[in-house]
């Protein structure tokens, strides 16, 4: 396999972007990444998108998006793994460059969620339709069950959950691209409306529009475009039973664990080497579970790690310095790419007020559904 | 890049399969391919699917399908390029094996179209929503315009179009997996109901359910599984402007031409070496246009090649020996994989009554929308 690096990035602000369509969002992010990298052509494009078919009545995003940026002709494919679609787009771009088939590949993600579809209904298509969605359960309910199981097994508290929100909004307030640049107090989180017990409104990531793109190329070419490329040294993708009821333990996210193991193995790395991580906090409980499955904190200590400040900026291993899905926003197809952009900026020392000092190794973890798919990437300064 | 081969295949019958759900169809094809190859595990799965989100309310097919065949855990991703989704699944599997990241990759495609959704409306999401579908045009109308343009430029006749149908139903009558195993006369085709002038009902591929899967692995491993592996020696993917009105000439399918050029280049091959081809005949006009763009017949002679019998079984270069989309059926996500299975069987000498004598090099071409995406693969006996 050829070594692979990222040499440019672009993203829209995340938020309720009423003035921008699906294709506008993609074009803004893609053109910014192309300009940032300074490339004059592309060999291939991957578009991570969960459900433009249901959100805005548009499938076939590969050619549409290539066309939209004036690159009709270029190979272009949509990839989908629900909320992990962006992470999977990065992985397929990585594999195409690693194979030697292409040099300049744009890995992108986009979602337009505010155009009128019933968002909760569309998102429920990421669960098992026959065993879950058809019975009426949606994602807040699924993650509430995960939260309850974690609380019972490990003593995780409602305050632990709230501290994830408080931390990520503290980080997001420092991020100009974030949907909600404001901080919350413990009282505000614990006083917010109950959505699915024990998850309150302020434990849930928002409905967002947005797009993000990164330019991936062989490491040997990367220095032609930037003096500070960031290597992708590991990529792992894994699945788990689709329906929560089919898993051995609802609090265990086996796909996250397996995807991390595969990424660490490819990178010849381990959790001890990670200095900054973007982790899939679609609900505050998922950051707690995922940091444990990734080996970044001890099993059962995910809540305490947040309480102690270990995973905050200034702590031992800052998690979701971008604000995470909770504060930065969660346009589902774009999230996995936006995570990679945060780590790229951290490893280049360009994260501004959110900078983790001297970070040279980082990780992203992007998850689909209630954890049925997960993709992990490990990055290193070149 | 590592050399890549196919070592096993499986597919359902194509048709209106009321008794089978989306996941049933996938499992039948996937398990048949796994058994045919004799592998005891998979490293990765790609699922080509156009719009399960709209057809049956289910996105996130990667983990769902891995779970369905008892392989929860395995890496699994859905890829989509409208009716070229299957071809793109084969390409991503090819790239993953070529990269060295994985050895045993299942490339699959599935579509369940008869479960109640408005099929024409769902298929229209493969066109440009803003410039085409929203204005009320659907695919028969788009291909009718392509047909008219080809007739005016090259003198193609209504009888030429009908001969494509007659040829492909003649082939499909010999294929046990085909949806419509019956022949039609010229009078029947020209007497069938007008759908979008000049295209009649019998110029249109049907609405179908079905699934298909192939097992892809490095050539160096292939002989461990079969004594007759089939190499994938070229893979090309290209796009063109999404909206027909944005193209330089509605009768020119530039994505088909470019995808073929890329595949021939990778294969170090040319049209003269192809002995059997599966070509995307979603409407009879598209087989005529595509055989020209692929270089298999001279530009403007696509209609005459069918009239003369050149592209029929027994002719110079048999096209759509499987029956094509027209007779075999067109469960859109599965079509690209089913095309590869036909060529695999032809190159192994296993095509029975449809066998092209001593075929050792074949081609598949799978197209999305009105030609906005196209993927070509070239295969050779190992």
XYZ file of C-alpha atoms in Angstrom:
764
model
C 0.000 0.000 0.000
C 1.178 3.511 -0.814
C 1.426 5.951 2.065
C -1.388 8.494 2.005
C -1.686 12.086 3.227
C -4.138 14.975 3.433
C -2.944 18.210 1.843
C -5.953 20.532 1.903
C -9.330 20.991 3.534
C -12.528 22.982 3.199
C -15.801 23.154 5.037
C -18.904 25.255 5.357
C -20.118 26.611 8.624
C -22.463 24.030 10.165
C -25.975 25.180 11.038
C -29.453 25.813 9.728
C -28.275 27.185 6.412
C -31.573 28.129 4.792
C -29.911 30.040 1.990
C -27.854 27.063 0.730
C -29.000 23.961 -1.137
C -27.381 20.530 -0.997
C -25.280 21.304 -4.056
C -24.341 24.799 -2.831
C -23.024 23.325 0.410
C -20.967 20.693 -1.382
C -19.491 23.206 -3.802
C -18.462 25.625 -1.056
C -16.563 22.943 0.846
C -15.111 21.160 -2.201
C -13.839 24.312 -3.885
C -12.306 25.504 -0.612
C -10.431 22.202 -0.253
C -9.240 22.294 -3.865
C -8.037 25.869 -3.454
C -6.426 25.124 -0.104
C -4.512 22.180 -1.580
C -3.651 24.086 -4.740
C -4.420 21.176 -7.068
C -5.421 21.836 -10.676
C -7.444 18.662 -11.240
C -8.982 15.699 -9.432
C -8.791 12.005 -10.306
C -11.765 10.962 -8.232
C -14.404 12.189 -5.779
C -16.163 10.362 -2.963
C -19.294 11.979 -1.555
C -20.401 10.783 1.879
C -24.127 11.330 2.242
C -26.708 9.526 4.314
C -30.049 10.261 2.740
C -30.341 13.052 0.208
C -32.879 10.746 -1.452
C -35.225 11.256 1.467
C -34.114 14.678 2.675
C -34.279 16.454 -0.693
C -35.323 13.851 -3.303
C -31.889 13.508 -4.883
C -29.839 10.317 -5.291
C -26.867 9.959 -7.688
C -24.760 12.600 -5.923
C -21.458 11.558 -7.506
C -22.004 13.029 -10.975
C -24.224 15.835 -9.670
C -21.503 17.123 -7.388
C -18.684 16.668 -9.908
C -20.799 18.665 -12.359
C -21.569 21.314 -9.746
C -17.878 22.180 -9.312
C -17.203 22.214 -13.043
C -15.575 18.792 -13.050
C -18.096 16.689 -14.977
C -16.092 13.766 -16.301
C -14.171 12.996 -13.133
C -14.898 9.653 -11.437
C -17.315 10.301 -8.575
C -19.181 7.989 -6.199
C -21.487 8.414 -3.267
C -20.829 6.220 -0.247
C -23.228 5.740 2.643
C -23.087 4.321 6.110
C -25.717 6.500 7.801
C -24.016 9.030 10.140
C -20.638 7.408 9.362
C -20.925 8.244 5.649
C -18.220 10.914 5.840
C -15.788 8.590 7.584
C -16.436 5.942 4.969
C -15.824 8.503 2.193
C -12.424 9.218 3.729
C -11.705 5.486 3.909
C -12.642 4.758 0.276
C -10.548 7.745 -0.871
C -7.658 6.463 1.252
C -7.953 2.985 -0.307
C -8.113 4.373 -3.860
C -4.946 6.423 -3.329
C -3.243 3.580 -1.441
C -4.002 1.219 -4.351
C -2.120 3.378 -6.824
C -5.163 3.776 -9.089
C -5.485 7.519 -8.405
C -3.372 10.357 -7.059
C -5.701 13.258 -6.269
C -8.912 12.171 -4.576
C -11.436 14.438 -2.901
C -13.086 12.855 0.145
C -16.183 14.810 1.010
C -19.426 14.699 2.920
C -22.601 16.708 2.738
C -26.076 16.722 4.218
C -28.988 19.124 3.821
C -31.373 18.267 6.641
C -33.527 21.378 7.045
C -35.401 21.343 3.736
C -38.703 20.050 5.018
C -38.441 16.272 5.400
C -39.383 14.761 8.756
C -35.813 14.519 10.039
C -36.462 12.022 12.831
C -38.252 9.741 10.395
C -35.436 9.961 7.845
C -32.753 9.350 10.480
C -34.672 6.276 11.645
C -33.844 4.634 8.291
C -30.366 4.123 9.817
C -31.928 1.720 12.345
C -33.326 -1.711 11.526
C -36.635 -0.943 9.796
C -38.241 -4.275 10.548
C -37.046 -4.771 14.124
C -36.795 -1.170 15.327
C -38.077 1.753 13.255
C -41.319 0.033 12.268
C -42.048 -0.517 15.959
C -41.816 3.237 16.498
C -38.410 3.625 18.115
C -36.137 6.449 16.965
C -32.570 7.347 17.848
C -33.078 9.274 21.089
C -34.853 6.186 22.424
C -32.116 3.815 21.277
C -29.360 5.930 22.826
C -31.416 6.347 25.998
C -31.357 2.562 26.357
C -27.591 2.566 25.790
C -27.265 5.274 28.454
C -29.374 3.362 30.979
C -27.326 0.207 30.401
C -24.081 2.130 30.891
C -25.389 3.797 34.060
C -26.385 0.452 35.535
C -23.150 -1.301 34.587
C -20.701 1.447 35.476
C -22.441 3.942 37.746
C -22.411 6.660 35.103
C -24.548 9.592 36.281
C -26.808 12.192 34.718
C -24.189 14.751 35.691
C -21.526 12.785 33.745
C -23.753 13.009 30.673
C -24.237 16.722 31.215
C -20.491 17.311 31.554
C -19.985 16.001 27.989
C -22.353 18.688 26.739
C -20.721 21.394 28.840
C -17.216 20.416 27.674
C -18.128 20.197 24.006
C -19.985 23.499 24.016
C -16.979 25.070 25.745
C -14.816 23.805 22.871
C -17.368 24.685 20.192
C -17.640 28.246 21.448
C -14.044 28.603 20.228
C -14.834 27.220 16.738
C -15.977 29.716 14.087
C -17.563 26.881 12.053
C -19.723 25.611 14.924
C -23.517 25.715 14.829
C -23.904 26.671 18.507
C -21.077 28.876 19.777
C -22.360 29.175 23.308
C -21.612 27.622 26.657
C -24.073 25.922 28.972
C -24.127 25.490 32.742
C -24.865 22.256 34.547
C -28.211 23.671 35.669
C -29.145 24.545 32.096
C -28.352 21.055 30.804
C -30.116 19.268 33.656
C -33.051 21.633 33.308
C -33.492 21.179 29.566
C -36.503 19.280 28.237
C -36.526 15.496 28.595
C -36.415 13.811 25.166
C -35.991 10.142 26.087
C -35.145 9.515 29.715
C -32.276 10.027 30.766
C -31.418 12.047 27.630
C -32.475 15.684 27.608
C -32.505 18.137 24.727
C -29.011 19.337 25.598
C -27.657 15.784 25.416
C -28.655 15.510 21.752
C -26.708 16.738 18.732
C -28.689 19.132 16.541
C -30.197 18.918 13.056
C -27.722 20.625 10.736
C -26.818 21.508 7.187
C -23.203 21.451 6.102
C -20.431 20.012 3.993
C -16.744 19.245 4.389
C -13.994 18.033 2.056
C -10.354 16.981 2.239
C -7.838 16.409 -0.527
C -6.115 13.040 -0.240
C -2.953 12.126 -2.187
C 0.092 9.858 -2.010
C 2.575 10.975 0.649
C 5.295 11.109 -1.999
C 3.286 13.829 -3.797
C 2.091 15.644 -0.697
C 5.054 17.944 -0.221
C 4.451 19.290 -3.682
C 1.266 20.837 -2.302
C 2.080 21.710 1.306
C 5.083 21.731 3.625
C 2.932 20.251 6.378
C 0.976 17.262 5.057
C -0.810 15.038 7.558
C -0.450 11.287 7.045
C -3.349 8.859 7.381
C -1.531 5.963 9.026
C -4.499 3.785 9.955
C -8.026 3.145 8.740
C -10.458 0.669 10.291
C -14.106 -0.022 9.493
C -16.316 -2.474 11.349
C -19.954 -3.369 11.884
C -22.095 -4.806 14.666
C -25.622 -6.231 14.741
C -27.980 -3.591 13.379
C -30.671 -3.893 16.035
C -29.739 -2.963 19.604
C -31.691 -5.965 20.898
C -29.444 -8.321 18.927
C -26.250 -7.219 20.714
C -24.623 -9.044 23.573
C -24.756 -5.891 25.750
C -26.470 -2.615 24.781
C -23.737 -0.589 26.491
C -20.987 -2.275 24.423
C -20.289 -0.755 21.013
C -18.397 -3.636 19.437
C -18.116 -1.981 16.014
C -16.242 0.913 17.621
C -13.872 -1.453 19.394
C -13.210 -3.523 16.262
C -12.772 -0.532 13.973
C -10.267 0.928 16.444
C -8.350 -2.343 16.697
C -8.093 -2.486 12.904
C -6.918 1.119 12.669
C -4.354 0.733 15.471
C -3.053 -2.432 13.812
C -2.634 -0.790 10.415
C -0.995 2.244 12.057
C 1.180 0.066 14.295
C -0.055 2.349 17.028
C -2.042 2.156 20.261
C -4.317 4.367 22.358
C -1.361 5.623 24.390
C 0.008 7.451 21.354
C -3.179 9.460 20.675
C -2.951 13.098 21.797
C -6.223 14.483 20.429
C -9.393 12.753 19.246
C -12.677 13.564 17.557
C -15.266 11.072 18.773
C -18.864 10.523 17.641
C -20.961 12.331 20.299
C -24.353 12.226 18.553
C -25.708 11.941 22.103
C -23.593 12.710 25.158
C -23.653 9.030 26.195
C -22.007 8.022 22.928
C -18.846 10.035 23.666
C -18.592 8.242 27.000
C -19.052 4.787 25.434
C -16.803 5.479 22.449
C -13.832 6.864 24.386
C -13.918 3.591 26.335
C -14.222 1.356 23.262
C -11.363 3.255 21.603
C -9.162 2.498 24.610
C -8.671 6.211 25.273
C -10.081 5.848 28.781
C -10.552 2.756 30.933
C -13.806 0.790 30.566
C -16.455 2.253 32.836
C -14.463 5.434 33.429
C -15.821 7.396 30.420
C -18.043 9.550 32.597
C -15.362 10.195 35.222
C -12.864 11.151 32.519
C -15.167 13.967 31.491
C -15.871 15.013 35.080
C -12.153 15.171 35.876
C -11.339 17.314 32.858
C -9.030 14.664 31.357
C -10.774 14.915 27.986
C -11.173 18.704 27.952
C -8.820 21.198 26.341
C -5.896 21.419 28.740
C -6.472 17.850 29.942
C -4.526 14.656 29.301
C -6.284 13.790 26.031
C -8.634 16.442 24.671
C -11.712 14.922 22.960
C -13.887 16.841 20.512
C -11.889 20.061 20.524
C -14.032 21.122 17.534
C -17.111 21.143 19.738
C -18.063 17.682 18.558
C -21.362 16.849 16.957
C -23.127 18.402 19.934
C -21.913 21.982 19.529
C -20.333 22.084 16.073
C -23.421 20.463 14.535
C -24.122 17.127 12.843
C -24.975 17.298 9.127
C -24.738 13.533 9.141
C -22.905 12.864 5.861
C -20.370 15.636 6.519
C -19.480 14.793 10.113
C -16.757 12.223 9.459
C -14.886 14.582 7.152
C -15.247 17.536 9.537
C -13.680 15.384 12.253
C -10.668 14.768 9.991
C -10.373 18.500 9.335
C -10.187 19.251 13.068
C -7.389 16.704 13.525
C -5.592 18.022 10.415
C -5.641 21.520 11.894
C -4.518 20.274 15.310
C -1.565 18.344 13.853
C -0.532 21.353 11.782
C -0.749 23.664 14.786
C -3.543 25.667 13.157
C -6.368 25.108 15.635
C -6.121 28.589 17.154
C -7.778 28.886 20.569
C -8.516 25.154 20.447
C -4.914 24.097 19.845
C -3.605 21.062 21.729
C 0.065 21.884 22.334
C 2.497 19.944 20.170
C -0.043 17.394 18.940
C 1.532 15.032 16.427
C -0.842 12.050 16.499
C -4.659 12.178 16.424
C -7.689 9.974 15.883
C -11.202 10.286 14.476
C -14.119 7.951 15.147
C -17.371 8.243 13.188
C -20.360 6.014 13.835
C -23.534 4.982 12.000
C -26.923 4.351 13.583
C -26.850 3.162 17.168
C -23.325 1.873 16.557
C -23.928 -0.718 13.820
C -21.052 0.768 11.823
C -17.946 2.616 12.943
C -14.896 3.911 11.136
C -11.667 5.020 12.795
C -8.750 6.886 11.256
C -5.380 7.637 12.806
C -3.363 10.621 11.637
C 0.232 11.674 12.126
C 2.303 14.717 11.267
C 4.383 13.919 8.178
C -1.565 -2.384 -7.675
C -2.111 -6.052 -6.915
C -3.767 -8.122 -9.631
C -7.393 -8.935 -8.790
C -9.697 -11.821 -9.721
C -13.222 -13.087 -9.203
C -13.483 -16.583 -7.720
C -17.178 -17.082 -7.004
C -20.607 -15.700 -7.817
C -24.213 -15.864 -6.675
C -27.465 -14.273 -7.724
C -31.179 -14.525 -7.230
C -33.590 -14.896 -10.077
C -34.606 -11.414 -11.207
C -38.315 -10.608 -11.247
C -41.255 -9.495 -9.154
C -40.224 -11.476 -6.107
C -43.112 -10.755 -3.756
C -42.066 -13.395 -1.276
C -38.575 -11.924 -0.674
C -37.584 -8.775 1.217
C -34.533 -6.605 0.537
C -32.478 -8.495 3.095
C -33.701 -11.904 1.905
C -32.586 -11.095 -1.637
C -29.149 -9.955 -0.493
C -28.635 -13.010 1.697
C -29.582 -15.454 -1.062
C -27.057 -13.960 -3.496
C -24.295 -13.327 -0.950
C -24.423 -16.776 0.614
C -24.445 -18.376 -2.840
C -21.296 -16.427 -3.808
C -19.552 -17.308 -0.542
C -20.419 -20.982 -1.007
C -19.431 -20.925 -4.662
C -16.030 -19.432 -3.816
C -15.563 -21.694 -0.814
C -14.243 -18.936 1.450
C -14.623 -19.223 5.225
C -14.625 -15.508 6.028
C -14.830 -12.063 4.443
C -12.641 -9.019 5.027
C -15.075 -6.508 3.597
C -18.448 -6.124 1.864
C -19.637 -3.490 -0.611
C -23.373 -3.243 -1.209
C -24.465 -1.466 -4.378
C -27.944 -0.054 -3.898
C -29.667 2.908 -5.450
C -32.501 3.843 -3.140
C -33.558 1.424 -0.436
C -34.185 4.577 1.593
C -37.052 5.473 -0.685
C -38.084 2.034 -1.918
C -38.368 0.360 1.500
C -37.371 2.988 4.110
C -33.974 1.495 4.885
C -30.577 3.215 4.637
C -27.388 1.891 6.309
C -27.318 -1.333 4.292
C -23.673 -2.162 5.039
C -24.098 -3.367 8.623
C -27.651 -4.608 8.007
C -26.498 -6.948 5.261
C -23.348 -8.111 7.076
C -25.592 -8.934 10.045
C -28.125 -10.684 7.828
C -25.561 -13.253 6.647
C -24.183 -13.845 10.134
C -21.120 -11.680 9.582
C -21.770 -8.724 11.892
C -18.332 -7.276 12.572
C -17.037 -7.372 9.005
C -16.349 -4.015 7.308
C -19.347 -3.191 5.102
C -20.271 -0.132 3.072
C -23.069 0.830 0.740
C -22.086 2.581 -2.489
C -24.494 4.366 -4.794
C -24.422 5.709 -8.294
C -28.086 5.233 -9.241
C -28.422 2.333 -11.730
C -24.611 2.022 -11.819
C -24.457 1.216 -8.083
C -23.569 -2.420 -8.715
C -20.743 -1.513 -11.079
C -19.391 0.938 -8.542
C -19.556 -1.744 -5.830
C -17.390 -3.964 -8.025
C -14.962 -1.078 -8.578
C -14.588 -0.205 -4.870
C -14.078 -3.896 -4.038
C -11.481 -4.092 -6.822
C -9.650 -1.037 -5.442
C -9.700 -2.363 -1.863
C -8.174 -5.673 -2.950
C -5.732 -3.948 -5.316
C -4.564 -1.698 -2.467
C -3.499 -4.658 -0.340
C -5.773 -3.623 2.547
C -8.041 -6.666 2.183
C -7.984 -10.103 0.579
C -11.564 -11.400 0.480
C -14.089 -8.759 -0.523
C -17.703 -9.371 -1.460
C -18.965 -7.002 -4.165
C -22.731 -7.092 -4.219
C -25.812 -5.274 -5.375
C -29.445 -5.447 -4.373
C -32.690 -3.641 -5.070
C -36.234 -4.298 -3.895
C -38.440 -2.197 -6.185
C -41.888 -3.793 -5.909
C -42.715 -3.035 -2.274
C -45.100 -0.199 -2.873
C -43.092 2.954 -3.533
C -43.881 4.953 -6.678
C -41.053 3.454 -8.724
C -40.953 6.098 -11.447
C -40.800 8.826 -8.825
C -37.983 7.085 -6.945
C -36.002 6.436 -10.130
C -36.344 10.118 -11.031
C -34.102 10.927 -8.048
C -31.254 9.735 -10.324
C -31.917 12.737 -12.579
C -31.198 16.356 -11.680
C -33.981 17.227 -9.212
C -33.841 20.955 -9.785
C -33.385 21.004 -13.561
C -35.224 17.829 -14.592
C -37.305 15.824 -12.122
C -38.953 18.865 -10.542
C -40.109 19.919 -14.012
C -41.894 16.587 -14.364
C -39.584 14.666 -16.666
C -38.816 11.023 -15.872
C -36.455 8.520 -17.476
C -38.552 7.295 -20.403
C -38.792 10.933 -21.509
C -35.074 11.564 -21.122
C -34.163 8.448 -23.107
C -36.789 9.300 -25.725
C -34.918 12.569 -26.313
C -31.645 10.666 -26.576
C -33.307 8.318 -29.081
C -34.662 11.184 -31.202
C -31.256 12.861 -31.266
C -29.597 9.605 -32.344
C -32.216 9.009 -35.037
C -31.700 12.489 -36.445
C -27.905 12.341 -36.337
C -27.420 8.801 -37.595
C -30.620 7.638 -39.257
C -31.373 5.118 -36.536
C -34.890 3.719 -37.034
C -37.734 2.490 -34.874
C -37.029 -0.957 -36.245
C -33.393 -0.703 -35.054
C -34.691 0.013 -31.561
C -37.069 -2.928 -31.779
C -34.288 -5.271 -32.876
C -32.442 -4.610 -29.607
C -35.497 -5.830 -27.706
C -35.921 -8.864 -29.951
C -32.239 -9.835 -29.642
C -32.089 -9.423 -25.883
C -35.299 -11.356 -25.281
C -33.935 -14.095 -27.539
C -30.863 -14.245 -25.287
C -32.861 -13.900 -22.073
C -35.132 -16.779 -23.031
C -32.018 -18.948 -22.601
C -31.224 -17.567 -19.104
C -32.846 -19.320 -16.125
C -32.325 -16.199 -13.967
C -34.131 -13.845 -16.374
C -37.350 -12.054 -15.432
C -38.959 -12.476 -18.864
C -37.957 -15.706 -20.596
C -39.960 -15.127 -23.741
C -39.294 -13.947 -27.257
C -41.017 -11.098 -29.064
C -41.690 -10.475 -32.752
C -41.087 -7.199 -34.540
C -44.847 -6.684 -34.817
C -45.281 -7.186 -31.072
C -42.585 -4.639 -30.202
C -43.803 -2.043 -32.703
C -47.363 -2.660 -31.580
C -46.709 -2.269 -27.874
C -47.994 0.785 -26.009
C -46.204 4.082 -26.571
C -44.506 5.287 -23.369
C -42.525 8.316 -24.569
C -42.293 8.634 -28.316
C -40.386 6.854 -29.945
C -39.986 4.498 -26.959
C -42.676 1.874 -26.473
C -43.295 -0.415 -23.522
C -41.143 -3.147 -25.078
C -38.205 -0.755 -25.416
C -38.107 -0.249 -21.645
C -36.421 -2.472 -19.062
C -38.799 -3.682 -16.349
C -39.179 -2.976 -12.635
C -37.453 -5.820 -10.823
C -36.356 -7.233 -7.511
C -33.050 -9.055 -7.245
C -29.544 -9.323 -5.889
C -26.155 -10.475 -7.123
C -22.739 -10.922 -5.531
C -19.191 -11.804 -6.562
C -16.189 -12.723 -4.455
C -13.116 -10.645 -5.311
C -9.594 -11.541 -4.149
C -5.936 -11.086 -5.138
C -5.000 -13.121 -8.191
C -2.210 -14.765 -6.221
C -4.844 -16.232 -3.850
C -7.427 -17.006 -6.518
C -6.188 -20.451 -7.497
C -6.597 -21.522 -3.911
C -10.363 -21.194 -4.471
C -10.897 -22.136 -8.123
C -8.893 -23.493 -11.027
C -10.561 -20.982 -13.338
C -10.427 -17.507 -11.785
C -11.384 -14.558 -13.949
C -9.104 -11.523 -13.754
C -10.392 -7.951 -13.591
C -7.786 -6.252 -15.758
C -9.386 -2.831 -16.160
C -11.776 -0.590 -14.222
C -12.924 2.843 -15.361
C -15.454 5.219 -13.818
C -16.498 8.560 -15.284
C -19.230 11.156 -15.055
C -20.927 13.638 -17.386
C -23.194 16.626 -16.764
C -26.192 15.435 -14.756
C -28.883 17.208 -16.786
C -29.342 16.146 -20.393
C -29.764 19.783 -21.413
C -26.283 20.587 -20.127
C -24.545 18.156 -22.496
C -22.893 19.098 -25.747
C -25.059 16.565 -27.645
C -27.909 14.518 -26.142
C -26.996 11.512 -28.298
C -23.406 11.474 -26.989
C -22.820 9.617 -23.730
C -19.452 11.071 -22.777
C -19.290 9.309 -19.415
C -19.511 5.961 -21.211
C -16.730 6.920 -23.593
C -14.461 8.204 -20.817
C -15.087 5.255 -18.502
C -14.239 2.890 -21.365
C -11.059 4.797 -22.221
C -9.931 4.560 -18.598
C -10.702 0.838 -18.410
C -8.966 0.062 -21.719
C -5.937 2.058 -20.576
C -5.655 0.224 -17.268
C -6.150 -3.112 -19.051
C -3.723 -2.184 -21.834
C -6.506 -3.379 -24.092
C -8.787 -2.039 -26.813
C -12.259 -2.699 -28.219
C -10.851 -5.114 -30.796
C -9.958 -7.562 -28.018
C -13.468 -7.759 -26.532
C -15.345 -10.958 -27.449
C -18.473 -10.609 -25.325
C -20.010 -7.605 -23.600
C -22.794 -6.770 -21.170
C -23.988 -3.258 -21.941
C -26.498 -1.053 -20.078
C -29.738 -1.415 -22.094
C -32.151 0.262 -19.664
C -33.931 1.391 -22.852
C -33.206 -0.131 -26.237
C -31.651 3.131 -27.454
C -29.046 2.995 -24.696
C -27.565 -0.276 -25.983
C -27.174 1.351 -29.398
C -25.501 4.476 -27.979
C -23.311 2.581 -25.519
C -21.929 0.023 -27.971
C -20.796 3.018 -30.050
C -19.266 4.916 -27.111
C -17.448 1.742 -26.008
C -15.889 1.482 -29.462
C -17.471 -1.939 -29.991
C -19.236 -0.700 -33.133
C -18.560 2.331 -35.314
C -20.239 5.627 -34.350
C -23.695 5.827 -35.898
C -23.736 2.113 -36.716
C -25.192 0.917 -33.395
C -28.597 0.286 -34.923
C -27.240 -1.457 -38.001
C -25.024 -3.691 -35.855
C -28.137 -5.038 -34.172
C -30.040 -5.379 -37.478
C -27.173 -7.316 -39.032
C -26.900 -9.758 -36.145
C -23.311 -8.705 -35.348
C -24.160 -8.254 -31.663
C -26.377 -11.334 -31.320
C -25.299 -14.776 -30.126
C -23.455 -16.282 -33.090
C -22.430 -12.836 -34.338
C -19.065 -11.075 -34.335
C -19.405 -9.632 -30.819
C -22.398 -10.841 -28.817
C -23.847 -8.111 -26.581
C -26.087 -8.837 -23.594
C -26.018 -12.597 -23.851
C -27.692 -12.637 -20.414
C -30.772 -10.995 -21.904
C -29.601 -7.597 -20.736
C -31.592 -5.334 -18.490
C -34.504 -5.622 -20.914
C -35.173 -9.340 -20.589
C -33.152 -10.435 -17.556
C -34.588 -7.565 -15.486
C -33.147 -4.453 -13.854
C -33.140 -4.403 -10.058
C -31.074 -1.264 -10.337
C -28.471 -1.771 -7.591
C -27.865 -5.397 -8.616
C -27.494 -4.908 -12.370
C -23.769 -4.082 -12.487
C -22.879 -7.194 -10.500
C -25.176 -9.424 -12.572
C -23.378 -8.162 -15.688
C -20.044 -9.262 -14.186
C -21.515 -12.683 -13.383
C -22.548 -13.191 -17.020
C -19.032 -12.366 -18.231
C -17.503 -14.573 -15.523
C -19.600 -17.491 -16.740
C -18.790 -16.765 -20.386
C -15.025 -16.648 -19.730
C -15.200 -19.910 -17.757
C -17.200 -21.602 -20.508
C -20.188 -22.044 -18.180
C -22.834 -20.019 -20.015
C -24.670 -23.059 -21.340
C -26.972 -22.297 -24.275
C -25.718 -18.701 -24.219
C -22.024 -19.615 -24.486
C -19.832 -17.532 -26.781
C -17.294 -20.035 -28.146
C -13.791 -19.706 -26.667
C -14.387 -16.294 -25.082
C -11.347 -15.182 -23.115
C -11.878 -11.409 -22.855
C -15.118 -9.639 -21.933
C -16.456 -6.248 -20.853
C -19.247 -4.860 -18.681
C -20.683 -1.346 -18.837
C -23.115 -0.103 -16.205
C -24.671 3.351 -16.312
C -26.422 5.720 -13.897
C -29.326 8.026 -14.731
C -29.422 9.254 -18.307
C -25.689 8.587 -18.581
C -24.317 10.954 -15.918
C -22.214 8.121 -14.517
C -20.761 5.043 -16.179
C -18.453 2.291 -15.001
C -16.656 -0.167 -17.268
C -14.792 -3.330 -16.297
C -12.677 -5.560 -18.504
C -12.204 -9.226 -17.633
C -9.825 -11.889 -18.851
C -9.421 -15.599 -18.260
C -6.575 -16.136 -15.769
